[in-house]
Amino acid sequence: MSPAREDELVASMLTTRVGDDHYPGDSRVCDTWPGVAPGTRGVLNCLAPTHFRIDDLHTLPVLPPVTWIRGEDDVIVCDTSLFDLAHLGALGAVPGWDGTPAQPMLAQTRHALGLYARAGGRVREIAVPGAGHAVHVERPEECGAALLESLSEGARI
């Protein structure tokens, strides 16, 4: 990534609002390991299974085309994410790990999108080489081309 693009990425990241109402959100105490669970507010909590079930996506009454554009080298949304406390626990990095299984995000997302495809939805996964979690910043040309191609396909439906 060029220094100018790095500066752009850092400037963008510095606009992120943090806290209970923003990123990452609030949490609540629970009795099971690791002792915290998703709360009710904030960006990450909207994706928690208590509020959103991607494995129910295939039950929507209308199944628009889905294009999943991701960075091939993403270490956040991956099957061994260092943001996954269970994976970190298995590595010995989080004390008291009770054997709670890690969440293989790629496999789980592919499973949900497979259900969606079997229900009649069109699914396309595009893994952009040389990109991580911020594929739109790291490889904007490839990401933009994939997005434009998907939008033009959607217009033909």
PDB file of N, CA, C and O in Angstrom, residues 14-91:
ATOM      1  N   LEU A  14      -9.476   7.059  12.111  1.00  0.00           N
ATOM      2  CA  LEU A  14      -9.565   8.014  13.216  1.00  0.00           C
ATOM      3  C   LEU A  14     -10.922   8.704  13.296  1.00  0.00           C
ATOM      4  O   LEU A  14     -11.212   9.380  14.279  1.00  0.00           O
ATOM      5  N   THR A  15     -11.765   8.521  12.300  1.00  0.00           N
ATOM      6  CA  THR A  15     -13.116   9.081  12.356  1.00  0.00           C
ATOM      7  C   THR A  15     -14.093   8.139  13.055  1.00  0.00           C
ATOM      8  O   THR A  15     -15.243   8.507  13.289  1.00  0.00           O
ATOM      9  N   THR A  16     -13.646   6.940  13.380  1.00  0.00           N
ATOM     10  CA  THR A  16     -14.508   5.963  14.033  1.00  0.00           C
ATOM     11  C   THR A  16     -14.875   6.424  15.436  1.00  0.00           C
ATOM     12  O   THR A  16     -14.011   6.778  16.232  1.00  0.00           O
ATOM     13  N   ARG A  17     -16.161   6.421  15.705  1.00  0.00           N
ATOM     14  CA  ARG A  17     -16.623   6.745  17.058  1.00  0.00           C
ATOM     15  C   ARG A  17     -16.616   5.462  17.878  1.00  0.00           C
ATOM     16  O   ARG A  17     -17.076   4.425  17.414  1.00  0.00           O
ATOM     17  N   VAL A  18     -16.096   5.535  19.078  1.00  0.00           N
ATOM     18  CA  VAL A  18     -16.001   4.361  19.934  1.00  0.00           C
ATOM     19  C   VAL A  18     -16.868   4.533  21.168  1.00  0.00           C
ATOM     20  O   VAL A  18     -17.196   5.644  21.578  1.00  0.00           O
ATOM     21  N   GLY A  19     -17.251   3.412  21.741  1.00  0.00           N
ATOM     22  CA  GLY A  19     -18.040   3.433  22.968  1.00  0.00           C
ATOM     23  C   GLY A  19     -19.230   2.502  22.890  1.00  0.00           C
ATOM     24  O   GLY A  19     -19.433   1.795  21.898  1.00  0.00           O
ATOM     25  N   ASP A  20     -20.006   2.514  23.934  1.00  0.00           N
ATOM     26  CA  ASP A  20     -21.148   1.606  24.041  1.00  0.00           C
ATOM     27  C   ASP A  20     -22.178   1.796  22.929  1.00  0.00           C
ATOM     28  O   ASP A  20     -22.821   0.842  22.516  1.00  0.00           O
ATOM     29  N   ASP A  21     -22.351   3.015  22.460  1.00  0.00           N
ATOM     30  CA  ASP A  21     -23.343   3.268  21.412  1.00  0.00           C
ATOM     31  C   ASP A  21     -22.762   3.163  20.001  1.00  0.00           C
ATOM     32  O   ASP A  21     -23.487   3.305  19.023  1.00  0.00           O
ATOM     33  N   HIS A  22     -21.477   2.950  19.884  1.00  0.00           N
ATOM     34  CA  HIS A  22     -20.814   2.964  18.583  1.00  0.00           C
ATOM     35  C   HIS A  22     -19.997   1.685  18.409  1.00  0.00           C
ATOM     36  O   HIS A  22     -20.552   0.599  18.390  1.00  0.00           O
ATOM     37  N   TYR A  23     -18.687   1.811  18.262  1.00  0.00           N
ATOM     38  CA  TYR A  23     -17.816   0.649  18.102  1.00  0.00           C
ATOM     39  C   TYR A  23     -17.048   0.434  19.380  1.00  0.00           C
ATOM     40  O   TYR A  23     -16.488   1.390  19.905  1.00  0.00           O
ATOM     41  N   PRO A  24     -16.990  -0.701  19.955  1.00  0.00           N
ATOM     42  CA  PRO A  24     -17.591  -1.946  19.493  1.00  0.00           C
ATOM     43  C   PRO A  24     -19.028  -2.129  19.953  1.00  0.00           C
ATOM     44  O   PRO A  24     -19.763  -2.915  19.395  1.00  0.00           O
ATOM     45  N   GLY A  25     -19.433  -1.395  20.981  1.00  0.00           N
ATOM     46  CA  GLY A  25     -20.764  -1.557  21.555  1.00  0.00           C
ATOM     47  C   GLY A  25     -20.658  -1.947  23.018  1.00  0.00           C
ATOM     48  O   GLY A  25     -19.571  -2.048  23.578  1.00  0.00           O
ATOM     49  N   ASP A  26     -21.804  -2.165  23.632  1.00  0.00           N
ATOM     50  CA  ASP A  26     -21.799  -2.555  25.037  1.00  0.00           C
ATOM     51  C   ASP A  26     -21.755  -4.077  25.148  1.00  0.00           C
ATOM     52  O   ASP A  26     -21.824  -4.792  24.157  1.00  0.00           O
ATOM     53  N   SER A  27     -21.624  -4.538  26.372  1.00  0.00           N
ATOM     54  CA  SER A  27     -21.623  -5.980  26.625  1.00  0.00           C
ATOM     55  C   SER A  27     -22.368  -6.217  27.932  1.00  0.00           C
ATOM     56  O   SER A  27     -22.717  -5.281  28.646  1.00  0.00           O
ATOM     57  N   ARG A  28     -22.615  -7.470  28.209  1.00  0.00           N
ATOM     58  CA  ARG A  28     -23.259  -7.815  29.468  1.00  0.00           C
ATOM     59  C   ARG A  28     -22.501  -8.980  30.092  1.00  0.00           C
ATOM     60  O   ARG A  28     -21.838  -9.759  29.390  1.00  0.00           O
ATOM     61  N   VAL A  29     -22.592  -9.088  31.387  1.00  0.00           N
ATOM     62  CA  VAL A  29     -21.950 -10.181  32.107  1.00  0.00           C
ATOM     63  C   VAL A  29     -22.792 -11.435  31.915  1.00  0.00           C
ATOM     64  O   VAL A  29     -24.025 -11.377  31.897  1.00  0.00           O
ATOM     65  N   CYS A  30     -22.139 -12.583  31.756  1.00  0.00           N
ATOM     66  CA  CYS A  30     -22.872 -13.853  31.684  1.00  0.00           C
ATOM     67  C   CYS A  30     -22.108 -14.902  32.475  1.00  0.00           C
ATOM     68  O   CYS A  30     -20.938 -14.723  32.806  1.00  0.00           O
ATOM     69  N   ASP A  31     -22.789 -15.998  32.769  1.00  0.00           N
ATOM     70  CA  ASP A  31     -22.205 -17.038  33.619  1.00  0.00           C
ATOM     71  C   ASP A  31     -21.254 -17.966  32.871  1.00  0.00           C
ATOM     72  O   ASP A  31     -20.471 -18.674  33.484  1.00  0.00           O
ATOM     73  N   THR A  32     -21.332 -17.992  31.550  1.00  0.00           N
ATOM     74  CA  THR A  32     -20.491 -18.904  30.781  1.00  0.00           C
ATOM     75  C   THR A  32     -19.208 -18.202  30.322  1.00  0.00           C
ATOM     76  O   THR A  32     -19.153 -16.978  30.237  1.00  0.00           O
ATOM     77  N   TRP A  33     -18.195 -19.026  30.032  1.00  0.00           N
ATOM     78  CA  TRP A  33     -16.918 -18.475  29.579  1.00  0.00           C
ATOM     79  C   TRP A  33     -17.128 -17.704  28.300  1.00  0.00           C
ATOM     80  O   TRP A  33     -17.916 -18.118  27.473  1.00  0.00           O
ATOM     81  N   PRO A  34     -16.537 -16.582  28.120  1.00  0.00           N
ATOM     82  CA  PRO A  34     -15.491 -15.913  28.903  1.00  0.00           C
ATOM     83  C   PRO A  34     -16.029 -14.905  29.903  1.00  0.00           C
ATOM     84  O   PRO A  34     -15.288 -14.080  30.416  1.00  0.00           O
ATOM     85  N   GLY A  35     -17.315 -14.970  30.215  1.00  0.00           N
ATOM     86  CA  GLY A  35     -17.906 -14.101  31.224  1.00  0.00           C
ATOM     87  C   GLY A  35     -18.561 -12.852  30.673  1.00  0.00           C
ATOM     88  O   GLY A  35     -19.087 -12.050  31.420  1.00  0.00           O
ATOM     89  N   VAL A  36     -18.525 -12.666  29.366  1.00  0.00           N
ATOM     90  CA  VAL A  36     -19.196 -11.529  28.729  1.00  0.00           C
ATOM     91  C   VAL A  36     -19.982 -12.025  27.523  1.00  0.00           C
ATOM     92  O   VAL A  36     -19.653 -13.047  26.928  1.00  0.00           O
ATOM     93  N   ALA A  37     -21.017 -11.279  27.205  1.00  0.00           N
ATOM     94  CA  ALA A  37     -21.864 -11.609  26.054  1.00  0.00           C
ATOM     95  C   ALA A  37     -22.237 -10.304  25.357  1.00  0.00           C
ATOM     96  O   ALA A  37     -22.086  -9.221  25.932  1.00  0.00           O
ATOM     97  N   PRO A  38     -22.736 -10.408  24.121  1.00  0.00           N
ATOM     98  CA  PRO A  38     -23.146  -9.190  23.416  1.00  0.00           C
ATOM     99  C   PRO A  38     -24.201  -8.427  24.195  1.00  0.00           C
ATOM    100  O   PRO A  38     -25.046  -9.010  24.863  1.00  0.00           O
ATOM    101  N   GLY A  39     -24.136  -7.114  24.079  1.00  0.00           N
ATOM    102  CA  GLY A  39     -25.124  -6.254  24.703  1.00  0.00           C
ATOM    103  C   GLY A  39     -26.231  -5.919  23.722  1.00  0.00           C
ATOM    104  O   GLY A  39     -26.542  -6.698  22.816  1.00  0.00           O
ATOM    105  N   THR A  40     -26.779  -4.737  23.881  1.00  0.00           N
ATOM    106  CA  THR A  40     -27.931  -4.330  23.064  1.00  0.00           C
ATOM    107  C   THR A  40     -27.648  -3.126  22.184  1.00  0.00           C
ATOM    108  O   THR A  40     -28.500  -2.732  21.396  1.00  0.00           O
ATOM    109  N   ARG A  41     -26.463  -2.530  22.324  1.00  0.00           N
ATOM    110  CA  ARG A  41     -26.153  -1.310  21.573  1.00  0.00           C
ATOM    111  C   ARG A  41     -24.801  -1.447  20.882  1.00  0.00           C
ATOM    112  O   ARG A  41     -23.950  -2.213  21.302  1.00  0.00           O
ATOM    113  N   GLY A  42     -24.614  -0.694  19.818  1.00  0.00           N
ATOM    114  CA  GLY A  42     -23.325  -0.624  19.154  1.00  0.00           C
ATOM    115  C   GLY A  42     -23.248  -1.463  17.892  1.00  0.00           C
ATOM    116  O   GLY A  42     -24.065  -2.353  17.647  1.00  0.00           O
ATOM    117  N   VAL A  43     -22.226  -1.166  17.103  1.00  0.00           N
ATOM    118  CA  VAL A  43     -22.058  -1.749  15.775  1.00  0.00           C
ATOM    119  C   VAL A  43     -21.916  -3.267  15.802  1.00  0.00           C
ATOM    120  O   VAL A  43     -22.613  -3.976  15.083  1.00  0.00           O
ATOM    121  N   LEU A  44     -21.013  -3.783  16.613  1.00  0.00           N
ATOM    122  CA  LEU A  44     -20.778  -5.230  16.593  1.00  0.00           C
ATOM    123  C   LEU A  44     -21.966  -6.012  17.135  1.00  0.00           C
ATOM    124  O   LEU A  44     -22.220  -7.138  16.701  1.00  0.00           O
ATOM    125  N   ASN A  45     -22.708  -5.444  18.064  1.00  0.00           N
ATOM    126  CA  ASN A  45     -23.850  -6.163  18.625  1.00  0.00           C
ATOM    127  C   ASN A  45     -24.969  -6.372  17.618  1.00  0.00           C
ATOM    128  O   ASN A  45     -25.749  -7.305  17.745  1.00  0.00           O
ATOM    129  N   CYS A  46     -25.055  -5.521  16.603  1.00  0.00           N
ATOM    130  CA  CYS A  46     -26.111  -5.727  15.607  1.00  0.00           C
ATOM    131  C   CYS A  46     -25.870  -7.011  14.816  1.00  0.00           C
ATOM    132  O   CYS A  46     -26.796  -7.549  14.217  1.00  0.00           O
ATOM    133  N   LEU A  47     -24.644  -7.517  14.840  1.00  0.00           N
ATOM    134  CA  LEU A  47     -24.327  -8.760  14.138  1.00  0.00           C
ATOM    135  C   LEU A  47     -24.315  -9.972  15.063  1.00  0.00           C
ATOM    136  O   LEU A  47     -24.076 -11.089  14.607  1.00  0.00           O
ATOM    137  N   ALA A  48     -24.552  -9.772  16.344  1.00  0.00           N
ATOM    138  CA  ALA A  48     -24.568 -10.885  17.291  1.00  0.00           C
ATOM    139  C   ALA A  48     -25.783 -11.769  17.017  1.00  0.00           C
ATOM    140  O   ALA A  48     -26.837 -11.280  16.611  1.00  0.00           O
ATOM    141  N   PRO A  49     -25.669 -13.076  17.245  1.00  0.00           N
ATOM    142  CA  PRO A  49     -26.793 -13.978  16.965  1.00  0.00           C
ATOM    143  C   PRO A  49     -28.047 -13.688  17.779  1.00  0.00           C
ATOM    144  O   PRO A  49     -29.118 -14.154  17.436  1.00  0.00           O
ATOM    145  N   THR A  50     -27.922 -12.898  18.835  1.00  0.00           N
ATOM    146  CA  THR A  50     -29.103 -12.504  19.602  1.00  0.00           C
ATOM    147  C   THR A  50     -29.965 -11.504  18.834  1.00  0.00           C
ATOM    148  O   THR A  50     -31.133 -11.324  19.149  1.00  0.00           O
ATOM    149  N   HIS A  51     -29.371 -10.866  17.815  1.00  0.00           N
ATOM    150  CA  HIS A  51     -30.087  -9.856  17.033  1.00  0.00           C
ATOM    151  C   HIS A  51     -30.162 -10.182  15.542  1.00  0.00           C
ATOM    152  O   HIS A  51     -31.031  -9.658  14.850  1.00  0.00           O
ATOM    153  N   PHE A  52     -29.234 -10.966  15.043  1.00  0.00           N
ATOM    154  CA  PHE A  52     -29.137 -11.227  13.605  1.00  0.00           C
ATOM    155  C   PHE A  52     -28.704 -12.672  13.393  1.00  0.00           C
ATOM    156  O   PHE A  52     -27.710 -13.113  13.968  1.00  0.00           O
ATOM    157  N   ARG A  53     -29.426 -13.403  12.562  1.00  0.00           N
ATOM    158  CA  ARG A  53     -29.100 -14.803  12.284  1.00  0.00           C
ATOM    159  C   ARG A  53     -28.847 -14.960  10.791  1.00  0.00           C
ATOM    160  O   ARG A  53     -29.786 -15.104  10.016  1.00  0.00           O
ATOM    161  N   ILE A  54     -27.589 -14.934  10.398  1.00  0.00           N
ATOM    162  CA  ILE A  54     -27.281 -15.057   8.971  1.00  0.00           C
ATOM    163  C   ILE A  54     -27.726 -16.419   8.430  1.00  0.00           C
ATOM    164  O   ILE A  54     -28.048 -16.547   7.258  1.00  0.00           O
ATOM    165  N   ASP A  55     -27.801 -17.417   9.304  1.00  0.00           N
ATOM    166  CA  ASP A  55     -28.233 -18.736   8.826  1.00  0.00           C
ATOM    167  C   ASP A  55     -29.733 -18.778   8.536  1.00  0.00           C
ATOM    168  O   ASP A  55     -30.241 -19.778   8.034  1.00  0.00           O
ATOM    169  N   ASP A  56     -30.445 -17.694   8.807  1.00  0.00           N
ATOM    170  CA  ASP A  56     -31.864 -17.581   8.417  1.00  0.00           C
ATOM    171  C   ASP A  56     -32.038 -16.780   7.127  1.00  0.00           C
ATOM    172  O   ASP A  56     -33.162 -16.573   6.670  1.00  0.00           O
ATOM    173  N   LEU A  57     -30.950 -16.328   6.549  1.00  0.00           N
ATOM    174  CA  LEU A  57     -31.009 -15.485   5.358  1.00  0.00           C
ATOM    175  C   LEU A  57     -31.817 -16.129   4.233  1.00  0.00           C
ATOM    176  O   LEU A  57     -32.565 -15.457   3.530  1.00  0.00           O
ATOM    177  N   HIS A  58     -31.684 -17.431   4.109  1.00  0.00           N
ATOM    178  CA  HIS A  58     -32.372 -18.144   3.023  1.00  0.00           C
ATOM    179  C   HIS A  58     -33.891 -18.191   3.195  1.00  0.00           C
ATOM    180  O   HIS A  58     -34.601 -18.591   2.275  1.00  0.00           O
ATOM    181  N   THR A  59     -34.398 -17.760   4.348  1.00  0.00           N
ATOM    182  CA  THR A  59     -35.841 -17.794   4.583  1.00  0.00           C
ATOM    183  C   THR A  59     -36.530 -16.482   4.195  1.00  0.00           C
ATOM    184  O   THR A  59     -37.747 -16.370   4.349  1.00  0.00           O
ATOM    185  N   LEU A  60     -35.779 -15.526   3.690  1.00  0.00           N
ATOM    186  CA  LEU A  60     -36.387 -14.267   3.263  1.00  0.00           C
ATOM    187  C   LEU A  60     -37.404 -14.523   2.153  1.00  0.00           C
ATOM    188  O   LEU A  60     -37.210 -15.422   1.332  1.00  0.00           O
ATOM    189  N   PRO A  61     -38.457 -13.733   2.087  1.00  0.00           N
ATOM    190  CA  PRO A  61     -39.459 -13.942   1.032  1.00  0.00           C
ATOM    191  C   PRO A  61     -38.925 -13.608  -0.365  1.00  0.00           C
ATOM    192  O   PRO A  61     -39.382 -14.163  -1.346  1.00  0.00           O
ATOM    193  N   VAL A  62     -37.953 -12.706  -0.454  1.00  0.00           N
ATOM    194  CA  VAL A  62     -37.316 -12.362  -1.722  1.00  0.00           C
ATOM    195  C   VAL A  62     -35.822 -12.572  -1.540  1.00  0.00           C
ATOM    196  O   VAL A  62     -35.251 -12.158  -0.526  1.00  0.00           O
ATOM    197  N   LEU A  63     -35.193 -13.245  -2.505  1.00  0.00           N
ATOM    198  CA  LEU A  63     -33.772 -13.561  -2.398  1.00  0.00           C
ATOM    199  C   LEU A  63     -32.982 -12.803  -3.467  1.00  0.00           C
ATOM    200  O   LEU A  63     -32.726 -13.326  -4.548  1.00  0.00           O
ATOM    201  N   PRO A  64     -32.581 -11.564  -3.178  1.00  0.00           N
ATOM    202  CA  PRO A  64     -31.803 -10.816  -4.161  1.00  0.00           C
ATOM    203  C   PRO A  64     -30.407 -11.431  -4.315  1.00  0.00           C
ATOM    204  O   PRO A  64     -29.948 -12.156  -3.430  1.00  0.00           O
ATOM    205  N   PRO A  65     -29.722 -11.149  -5.414  1.00  0.00           N
ATOM    206  CA  PRO A  65     -28.363 -11.667  -5.577  1.00  0.00           C
ATOM    207  C   PRO A  65     -27.444 -11.158  -4.467  1.00  0.00           C
ATOM    208  O   PRO A  65     -27.566 -10.011  -4.032  1.00  0.00           O
ATOM    209  N   VAL A  66     -26.540 -12.013  -4.032  1.00  0.00           N
ATOM    210  CA  VAL A  66     -25.578 -11.647  -2.999  1.00  0.00           C
ATOM    211  C   VAL A  66     -24.178 -11.783  -3.587  1.00  0.00           C
ATOM    212  O   VAL A  66     -23.832 -12.831  -4.139  1.00  0.00           O
ATOM    213  N   THR A  67     -23.395 -10.721  -3.462  1.00  0.00           N
ATOM    214  CA  THR A  67     -21.980 -10.776  -3.820  1.00  0.00           C
ATOM    215  C   THR A  67     -21.185 -10.483  -2.561  1.00  0.00           C
ATOM    216  O   THR A  67     -21.369  -9.442  -1.932  1.00  0.00           O
ATOM    217  N   TRP A  68     -20.328 -11.423  -2.199  1.00  0.00           N
ATOM    218  CA  TRP A  68     -19.484 -11.293  -1.018  1.00  0.00           C
ATOM    219  C   TRP A  68     -18.084 -10.982  -1.512  1.00  0.00           C
ATOM    220  O   TRP A  68     -17.414 -11.838  -2.076  1.00  0.00           O
ATOM    221  N   ILE A  69     -17.653  -9.754  -1.314  1.00  0.00           N
ATOM    222  CA  ILE A  69     -16.310  -9.335  -1.691  1.00  0.00           C
ATOM    223  C   ILE A  69     -15.486  -9.282  -0.416  1.00  0.00           C
ATOM    224  O   ILE A  69     -15.836  -8.576   0.529  1.00  0.00           O
ATOM    225  N   ARG A  70     -14.405 -10.050  -0.399  1.00  0.00           N
ATOM    226  CA  ARG A  70     -13.584 -10.117   0.809  1.00  0.00           C
ATOM    227  C   ARG A  70     -12.108 -10.153   0.430  1.00  0.00           C
ATOM    228  O   ARG A  70     -11.759 -10.511  -0.688  1.00  0.00           O
ATOM    229  N   GLY A  71     -11.280  -9.776   1.365  1.00  0.00           N
ATOM    230  CA  GLY A  71      -9.843  -9.871   1.168  1.00  0.00           C
ATOM    231  C   GLY A  71      -9.374 -11.292   1.421  1.00  0.00           C
ATOM    232  O   GLY A  71      -9.734 -11.894   2.438  1.00  0.00           O
ATOM    233  N   GLU A  72      -8.583 -11.817   0.520  1.00  0.00           N
ATOM    234  CA  GLU A  72      -8.075 -13.187   0.662  1.00  0.00           C
ATOM    235  C   GLU A  72      -7.212 -13.343   1.918  1.00  0.00           C
ATOM    236  O   GLU A  72      -7.130 -14.425   2.490  1.00  0.00           O
ATOM    237  N   ASP A  73      -6.561 -12.258   2.345  1.00  0.00           N
ATOM    238  CA  ASP A  73      -5.660 -12.311   3.488  1.00  0.00           C
ATOM    239  C   ASP A  73      -6.277 -11.703   4.752  1.00  0.00           C
ATOM    240  O   ASP A  73      -5.551 -11.294   5.661  1.00  0.00           O
ATOM    241  N   ASP A  74      -7.595 -11.639   4.841  1.00  0.00           N
ATOM    242  CA  ASP A  74      -8.281 -11.071   5.998  1.00  0.00           C
ATOM    243  C   ASP A  74      -8.011 -11.937   7.226  1.00  0.00           C
ATOM    244  O   ASP A  74      -8.274 -13.135   7.220  1.00  0.00           O
ATOM    245  N   VAL A  75      -7.469 -11.338   8.275  1.00  0.00           N
ATOM    246  CA  VAL A  75      -7.208 -12.081   9.509  1.00  0.00           C
ATOM    247  C   VAL A  75      -8.273 -11.809  10.568  1.00  0.00           C
ATOM    248  O   VAL A  75      -8.199 -12.343  11.666  1.00  0.00           O
ATOM    249  N   ILE A  76      -9.259 -10.975  10.222  1.00  0.00           N
ATOM    250  CA  ILE A  76     -10.354 -10.697  11.150  1.00  0.00           C
ATOM    251  C   ILE A  76     -11.547 -11.588  10.824  1.00  0.00           C
ATOM    252  O   ILE A  76     -12.074 -12.284  11.689  1.00  0.00           O
ATOM    253  N   VAL A  77     -11.991 -11.570   9.573  1.00  0.00           N
ATOM    254  CA  VAL A  77     -13.047 -12.481   9.130  1.00  0.00           C
ATOM    255  C   VAL A  77     -12.343 -13.652   8.441  1.00  0.00           C
ATOM    256  O   VAL A  77     -12.017 -13.604   7.260  1.00  0.00           O
ATOM    257  N   CYS A  78     -12.062 -14.667   9.245  1.00  0.00           N
ATOM    258  CA  CYS A  78     -11.369 -15.862   8.769  1.00  0.00           C
ATOM    259  C   CYS A  78     -11.725 -17.012   9.716  1.00  0.00           C
ATOM    260  O   CYS A  78     -12.461 -16.823  10.678  1.00  0.00           O
ATOM    261  N   ASP A  79     -11.229 -18.176   9.438  1.00  0.00           N
ATOM    262  CA  ASP A  79     -11.560 -19.326  10.276  1.00  0.00           C
ATOM    263  C   ASP A  79     -10.724 -19.409  11.550  1.00  0.00           C
ATOM    264  O   ASP A  79     -11.018 -20.210  12.432  1.00  0.00           O
ATOM    265  N   THR A  80      -9.677 -18.592  11.642  1.00  0.00           N
ATOM    266  CA  THR A  80      -8.821 -18.577  12.833  1.00  0.00           C
ATOM    267  C   THR A  80      -8.588 -17.130  13.271  1.00  0.00           C
ATOM    268  O   THR A  80      -7.456 -16.690  13.455  1.00  0.00           O
ATOM    269  N   SER A  81      -9.657 -16.403  13.463  1.00  0.00           N
ATOM    270  CA  SER A  81      -9.580 -14.979  13.776  1.00  0.00           C
ATOM    271  C   SER A  81      -9.012 -14.736  15.168  1.00  0.00           C
ATOM    272  O   SER A  81      -9.433 -15.361  16.146  1.00  0.00           O
ATOM    273  N   LEU A  82      -8.089 -13.796  15.238  1.00  0.00           N
ATOM    274  CA  LEU A  82      -7.551 -13.405  16.534  1.00  0.00           C
ATOM    275  C   LEU A  82      -8.493 -12.458  17.275  1.00  0.00           C
ATOM    276  O   LEU A  82      -8.184 -11.993  18.360  1.00  0.00           O
ATOM    277  N   PHE A  83      -9.662 -12.203  16.697  1.00  0.00           N
ATOM    278  CA  PHE A  83     -10.726 -11.474  17.388  1.00  0.00           C
ATOM    279  C   PHE A  83     -11.706 -12.455  18.044  1.00  0.00           C
ATOM    280  O   PHE A  83     -12.628 -12.036  18.709  1.00  0.00           O
ATOM    281  N   ASP A  84     -11.530 -13.736  17.821  1.00  0.00           N
ATOM    282  CA  ASP A  84     -12.398 -14.781  18.363  1.00  0.00           C
ATOM    283  C   ASP A  84     -11.815 -15.250  19.691  1.00  0.00           C
ATOM    284  O   ASP A  84     -10.755 -15.885  19.727  1.00  0.00           O
ATOM    285  N   LEU A  85     -12.499 -14.928  20.792  1.00  0.00           N
ATOM    286  CA  LEU A  85     -11.974 -15.294  22.114  1.00  0.00           C
ATOM    287  C   LEU A  85     -11.796 -16.803  22.266  1.00  0.00           C
ATOM    288  O   LEU A  85     -10.865 -17.247  22.942  1.00  0.00           O
ATOM    289  N   ALA A  86     -12.645 -17.603  21.647  1.00  0.00           N
ATOM    290  CA  ALA A  86     -12.491 -19.055  21.759  1.00  0.00           C
ATOM    291  C   ALA A  86     -11.235 -19.523  21.030  1.00  0.00           C
ATOM    292  O   ALA A  86     -10.530 -20.411  21.517  1.00  0.00           O
ATOM    293  N   HIS A  87     -10.953 -18.947  19.879  1.00  0.00           N
ATOM    294  CA  HIS A  87      -9.709 -19.288  19.173  1.00  0.00           C
ATOM    295  C   HIS A  87      -8.503 -18.864  20.025  1.00  0.00           C
ATOM    296  O   HIS A  87      -7.543 -19.629  20.181  1.00  0.00           O
ATOM    297  N   LEU A  88      -8.563 -17.658  20.581  1.00  0.00           N
ATOM    298  CA  LEU A  88      -7.477 -17.200  21.442  1.00  0.00           C
ATOM    299  C   LEU A  88      -7.348 -18.075  22.685  1.00  0.00           C
ATOM    300  O   LEU A  88      -6.238 -18.355  23.143  1.00  0.00           O
ATOM    301  N   GLY A  89      -8.485 -18.512  23.227  1.00  0.00           N
ATOM    302  CA  GLY A  89      -8.452 -19.412  24.373  1.00  0.00           C
ATOM    303  C   GLY A  89      -7.775 -20.722  24.029  1.00  0.00           C
ATOM    304  O   GLY A  89      -6.951 -21.231  24.805  1.00  0.00           O
ATOM    305  N   ALA A  90      -8.090 -21.280  22.861  1.00  0.00           N
ATOM    306  CA  ALA A  90      -7.468 -22.535  22.424  1.00  0.00           C
ATOM    307  C   ALA A  90      -5.958 -22.370  22.249  1.00  0.00           C
ATOM    308  O   ALA A  90      -5.197 -23.320  22.453  1.00  0.00           O
ATOM    309  N   LEU A  91      -5.529 -21.172  21.882  1.00  0.00           N
ATOM    310  CA  LEU A  91      -4.093 -20.896  21.729  1.00  0.00           C
ATOM    311  C   LEU A  91      -3.405 -20.638  23.061  1.00  0.00           C
ATOM    312  O   LEU A  91      -2.190 -20.508  23.123  1.00  0.00           O
TER     313      LEU A  91
END
